Structures are given as C-alpha cells and as structure tokens.
Coordinates of N, CA and C in Angstrom, one line a residue:
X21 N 82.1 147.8 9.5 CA 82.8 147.7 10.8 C 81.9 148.5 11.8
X22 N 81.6 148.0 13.1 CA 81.2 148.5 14.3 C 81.8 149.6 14.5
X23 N 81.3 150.8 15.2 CA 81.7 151.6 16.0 C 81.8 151.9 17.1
X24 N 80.7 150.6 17.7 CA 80.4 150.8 19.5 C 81.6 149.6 20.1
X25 N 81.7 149.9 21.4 CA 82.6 149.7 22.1 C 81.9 148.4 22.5
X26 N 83.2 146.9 22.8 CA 82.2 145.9 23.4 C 83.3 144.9 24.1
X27 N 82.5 144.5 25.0 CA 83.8 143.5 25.7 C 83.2 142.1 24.8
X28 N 84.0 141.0 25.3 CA 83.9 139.6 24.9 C 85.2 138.8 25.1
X29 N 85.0 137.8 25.1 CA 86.4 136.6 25.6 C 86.7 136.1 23.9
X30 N 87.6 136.2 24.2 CA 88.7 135.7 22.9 C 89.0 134.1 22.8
X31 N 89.6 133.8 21.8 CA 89.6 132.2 21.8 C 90.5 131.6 23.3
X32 N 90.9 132.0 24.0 CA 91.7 131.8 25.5 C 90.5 132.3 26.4
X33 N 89.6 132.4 26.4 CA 88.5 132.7 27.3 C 88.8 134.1 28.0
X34 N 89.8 135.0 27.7 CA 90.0 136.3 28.4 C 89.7 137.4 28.1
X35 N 89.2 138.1 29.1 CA 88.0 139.3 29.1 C 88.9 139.9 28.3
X36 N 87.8 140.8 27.2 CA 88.7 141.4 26.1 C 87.6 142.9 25.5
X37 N 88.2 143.8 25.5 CA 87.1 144.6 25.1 C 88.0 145.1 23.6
X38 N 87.5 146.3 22.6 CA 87.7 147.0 21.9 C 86.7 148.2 21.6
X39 N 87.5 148.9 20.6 CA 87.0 150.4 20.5 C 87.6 150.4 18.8
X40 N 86.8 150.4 18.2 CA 86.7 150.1 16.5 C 86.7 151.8 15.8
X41 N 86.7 152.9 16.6 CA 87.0 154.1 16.1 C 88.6 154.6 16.3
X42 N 89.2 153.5 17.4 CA 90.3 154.2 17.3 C 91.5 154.0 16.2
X43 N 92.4 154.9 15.6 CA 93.4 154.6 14.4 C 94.6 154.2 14.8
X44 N 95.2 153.2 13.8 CA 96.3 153.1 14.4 C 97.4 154.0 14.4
X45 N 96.7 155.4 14.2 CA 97.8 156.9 14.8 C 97.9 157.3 15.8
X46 N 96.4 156.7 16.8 CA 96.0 156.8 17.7 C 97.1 156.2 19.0
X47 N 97.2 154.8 18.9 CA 97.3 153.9 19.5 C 98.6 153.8 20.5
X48 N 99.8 154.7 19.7 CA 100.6 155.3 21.0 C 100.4 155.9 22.1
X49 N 99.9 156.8 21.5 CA 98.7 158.1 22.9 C 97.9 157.0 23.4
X50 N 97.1 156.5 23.0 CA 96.1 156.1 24.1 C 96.9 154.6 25.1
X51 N 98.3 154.4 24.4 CA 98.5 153.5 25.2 C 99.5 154.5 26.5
X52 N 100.3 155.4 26.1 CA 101.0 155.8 27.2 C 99.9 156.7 27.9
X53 N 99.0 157.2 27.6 CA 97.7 157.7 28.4 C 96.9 157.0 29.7
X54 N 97.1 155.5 29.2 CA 96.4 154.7 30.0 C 97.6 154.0 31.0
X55 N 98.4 153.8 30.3 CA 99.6 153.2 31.6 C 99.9 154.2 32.8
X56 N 99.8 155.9 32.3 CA 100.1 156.8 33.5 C 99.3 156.4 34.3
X57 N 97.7 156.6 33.6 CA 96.2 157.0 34.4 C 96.6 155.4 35.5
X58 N 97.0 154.3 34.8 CA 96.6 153.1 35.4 C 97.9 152.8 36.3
X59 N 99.6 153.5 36.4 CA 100.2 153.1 36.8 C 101.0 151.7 36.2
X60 N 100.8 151.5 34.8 CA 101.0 150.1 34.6 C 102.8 150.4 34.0
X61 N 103.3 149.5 33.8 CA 105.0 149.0 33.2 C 104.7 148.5 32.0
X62 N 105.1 149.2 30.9 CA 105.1 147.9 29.8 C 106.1 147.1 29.7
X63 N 106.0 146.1 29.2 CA 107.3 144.8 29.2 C 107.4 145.3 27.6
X64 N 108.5 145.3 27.5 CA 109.6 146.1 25.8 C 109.7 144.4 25.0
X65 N 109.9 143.5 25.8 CA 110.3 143.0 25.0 C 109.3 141.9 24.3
X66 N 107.4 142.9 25.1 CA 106.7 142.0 24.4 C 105.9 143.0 23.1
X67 N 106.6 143.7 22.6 CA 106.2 144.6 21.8 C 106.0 144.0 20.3
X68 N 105.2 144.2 19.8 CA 104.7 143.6 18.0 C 104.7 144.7 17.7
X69 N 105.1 144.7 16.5 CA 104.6 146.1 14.9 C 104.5 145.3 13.8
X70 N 103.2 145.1 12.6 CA 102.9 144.7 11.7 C 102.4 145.8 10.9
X71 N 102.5 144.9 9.9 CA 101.4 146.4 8.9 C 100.3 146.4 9.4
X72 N 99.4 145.5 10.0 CA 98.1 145.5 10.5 C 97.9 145.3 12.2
X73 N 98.7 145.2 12.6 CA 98.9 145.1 14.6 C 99.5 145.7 15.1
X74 N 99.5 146.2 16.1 CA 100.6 146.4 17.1 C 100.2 145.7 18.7
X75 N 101.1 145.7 19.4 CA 100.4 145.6 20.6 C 101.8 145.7 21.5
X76 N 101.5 145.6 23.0 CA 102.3 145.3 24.0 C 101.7 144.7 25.3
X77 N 102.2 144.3 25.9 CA 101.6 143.7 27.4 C 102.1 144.8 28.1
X78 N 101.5 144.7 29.6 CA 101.4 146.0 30.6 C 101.3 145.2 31.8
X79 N 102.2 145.6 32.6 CA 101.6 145.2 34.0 C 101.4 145.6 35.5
X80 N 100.6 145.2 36.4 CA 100.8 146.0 37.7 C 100.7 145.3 38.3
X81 N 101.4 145.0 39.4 CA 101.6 144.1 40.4 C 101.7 142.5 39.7
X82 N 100.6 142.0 39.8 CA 100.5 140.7 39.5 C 99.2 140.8 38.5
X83 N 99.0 142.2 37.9 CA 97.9 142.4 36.7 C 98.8 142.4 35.7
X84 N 98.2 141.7 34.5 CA 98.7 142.0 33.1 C 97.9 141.7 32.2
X85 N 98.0 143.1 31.6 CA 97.0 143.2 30.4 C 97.9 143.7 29.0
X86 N 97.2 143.4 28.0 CA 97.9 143.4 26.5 C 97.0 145.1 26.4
X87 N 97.5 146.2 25.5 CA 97.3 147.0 25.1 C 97.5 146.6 23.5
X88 N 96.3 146.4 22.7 CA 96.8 146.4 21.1 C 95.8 147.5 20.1
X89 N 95.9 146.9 18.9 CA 95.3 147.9 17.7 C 95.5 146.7 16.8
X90 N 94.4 146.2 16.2 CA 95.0 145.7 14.7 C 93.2 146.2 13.3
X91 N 93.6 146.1 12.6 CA 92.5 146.7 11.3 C 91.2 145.9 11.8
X92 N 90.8 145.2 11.8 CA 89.8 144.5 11.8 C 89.1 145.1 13.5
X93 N 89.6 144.8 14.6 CA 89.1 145.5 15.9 C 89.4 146.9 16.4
X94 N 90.4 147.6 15.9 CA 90.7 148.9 16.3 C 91.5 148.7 17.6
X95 N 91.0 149.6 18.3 CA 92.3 149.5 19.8 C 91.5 148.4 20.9
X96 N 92.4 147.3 21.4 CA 91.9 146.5 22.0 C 93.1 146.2 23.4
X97 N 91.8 146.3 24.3 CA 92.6 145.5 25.8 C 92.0 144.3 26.4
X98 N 93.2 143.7 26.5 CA 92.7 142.3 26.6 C 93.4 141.9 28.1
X99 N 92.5 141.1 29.0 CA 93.5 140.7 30.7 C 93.9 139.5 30.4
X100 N 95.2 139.5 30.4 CA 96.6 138.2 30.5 C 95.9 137.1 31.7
X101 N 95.2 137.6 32.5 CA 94.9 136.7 33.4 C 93.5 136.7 34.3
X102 N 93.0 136.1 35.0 CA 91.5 136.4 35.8 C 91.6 137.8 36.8
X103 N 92.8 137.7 37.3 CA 93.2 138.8 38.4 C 93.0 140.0 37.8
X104 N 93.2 140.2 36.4 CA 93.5 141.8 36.0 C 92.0 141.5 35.2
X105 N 91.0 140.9 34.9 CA 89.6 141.5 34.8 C 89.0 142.9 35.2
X106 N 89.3 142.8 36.2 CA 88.4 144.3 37.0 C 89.4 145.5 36.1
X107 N 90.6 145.3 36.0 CA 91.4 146.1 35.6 C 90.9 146.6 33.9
X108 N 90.6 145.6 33.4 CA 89.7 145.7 32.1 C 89.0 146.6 31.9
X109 N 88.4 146.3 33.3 CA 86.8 146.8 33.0 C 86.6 148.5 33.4
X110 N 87.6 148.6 34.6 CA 88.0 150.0 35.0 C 88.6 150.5 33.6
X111 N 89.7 150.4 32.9 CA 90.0 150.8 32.2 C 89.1 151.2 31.0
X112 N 88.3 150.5 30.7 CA 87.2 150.6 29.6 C 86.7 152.1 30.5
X113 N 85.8 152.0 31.6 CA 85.1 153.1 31.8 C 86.0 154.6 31.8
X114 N 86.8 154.7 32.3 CA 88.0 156.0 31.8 C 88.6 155.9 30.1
X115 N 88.6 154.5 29.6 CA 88.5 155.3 27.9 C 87.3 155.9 27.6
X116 N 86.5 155.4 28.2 CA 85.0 155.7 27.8 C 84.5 157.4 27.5
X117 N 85.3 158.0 29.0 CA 85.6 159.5 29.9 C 86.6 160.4 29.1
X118 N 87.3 159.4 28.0 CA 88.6 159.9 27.5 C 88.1 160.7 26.3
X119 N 89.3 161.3 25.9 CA 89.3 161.7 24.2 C 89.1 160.8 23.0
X120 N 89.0 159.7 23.5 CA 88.8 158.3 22.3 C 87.5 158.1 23.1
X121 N 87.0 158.1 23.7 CA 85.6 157.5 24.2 C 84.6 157.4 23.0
X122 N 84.6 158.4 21.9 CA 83.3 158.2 21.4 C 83.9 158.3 19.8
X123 N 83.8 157.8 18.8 CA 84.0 157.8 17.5 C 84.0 159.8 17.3
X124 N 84.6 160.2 16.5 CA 85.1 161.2 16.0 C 84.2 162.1 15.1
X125 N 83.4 163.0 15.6 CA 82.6 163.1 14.4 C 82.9 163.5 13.0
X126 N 82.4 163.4 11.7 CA 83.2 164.0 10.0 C 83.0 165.3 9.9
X127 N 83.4 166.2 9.7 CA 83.1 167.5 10.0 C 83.1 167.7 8.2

C-alpha cells in the first residue's frame, strides 16, 4: 500500500483524493477537525460503519463532500458534485498542514 497522498476521479468522474496513512482510529478526529476548520454540517442520516468503511457526507452551502476511511485507501474525500471541487482541493492542502499530513514515523 501507498503512503503518498493523491487525488483522482472515481468511477462517477468525482474529484477524490486520499491519505493511505491515516487509521481507521483516526478518522473521527480528522473528520470533526475538518468540518470545524471547513464550517461544513454533516448529514446523520448519510452515515456508513462496516468492518472495513466508514464514511459520511458533509455539506456547505450548495458544497457536498463525502468524508470516508475504508482498508484499501485510508481516509478519503471525495466532492458530491463539480461546485465543491475547489473545496477538495483546499481541504487537501490544510490536511496536508495537519497532524495527519504526513505518515507517522515507527519509532
């Protein structure tokens, strides 16, 4: 598995990045971390928990973006639509700035 961070379009053609060091212990923090920084709402009733996924959608104004985690990609944000792209992409650069920005070193 990768460690470096990468955007790309998913089978729905939507801008999608991920971060393959983050755990899925992580994935609460870094999601209410990013909804403050971003101002975003998450919608409750679009919440998943699997043994291998989680996720939720998030939204602001007329942006909506999915916040997930599953084994195979690590923590991943994906834009619901063309409008919240830029929102992707900002958000990438402040995880970037974050405490998850860079894989963890093994001490």
């Amino acid at each position: 598995m990768t460690t470096e961070t990468r955007f790309w379009r998913d089978a729905s053609d939507r801008l999608t990045f991920d971060q393959p060091h983050v755990t899925a212990n992580d994935w609460p923090a870094v999601c209410g971390k990013v909804a403050t920084a971003f101002a975003l709402t998450p919608d409750s009733e679009s919440f998943l928990f699997g043994l291998d996924v989680m996720s939720m959608n998030y939204r602001r104004g007329e942006q909506s973006i999915e916040l997930s985690w599953d084994i195979w990609s690590g923590f991943i944000v994906t834009a619901r639509s063309a409008e919240s792209e830029l929102l992707v992409q900002t958000i990438l650069q402040w995880l970037l700035d974050s405490e998850w920005g860079k894989p963890k070193s093994k001490a």
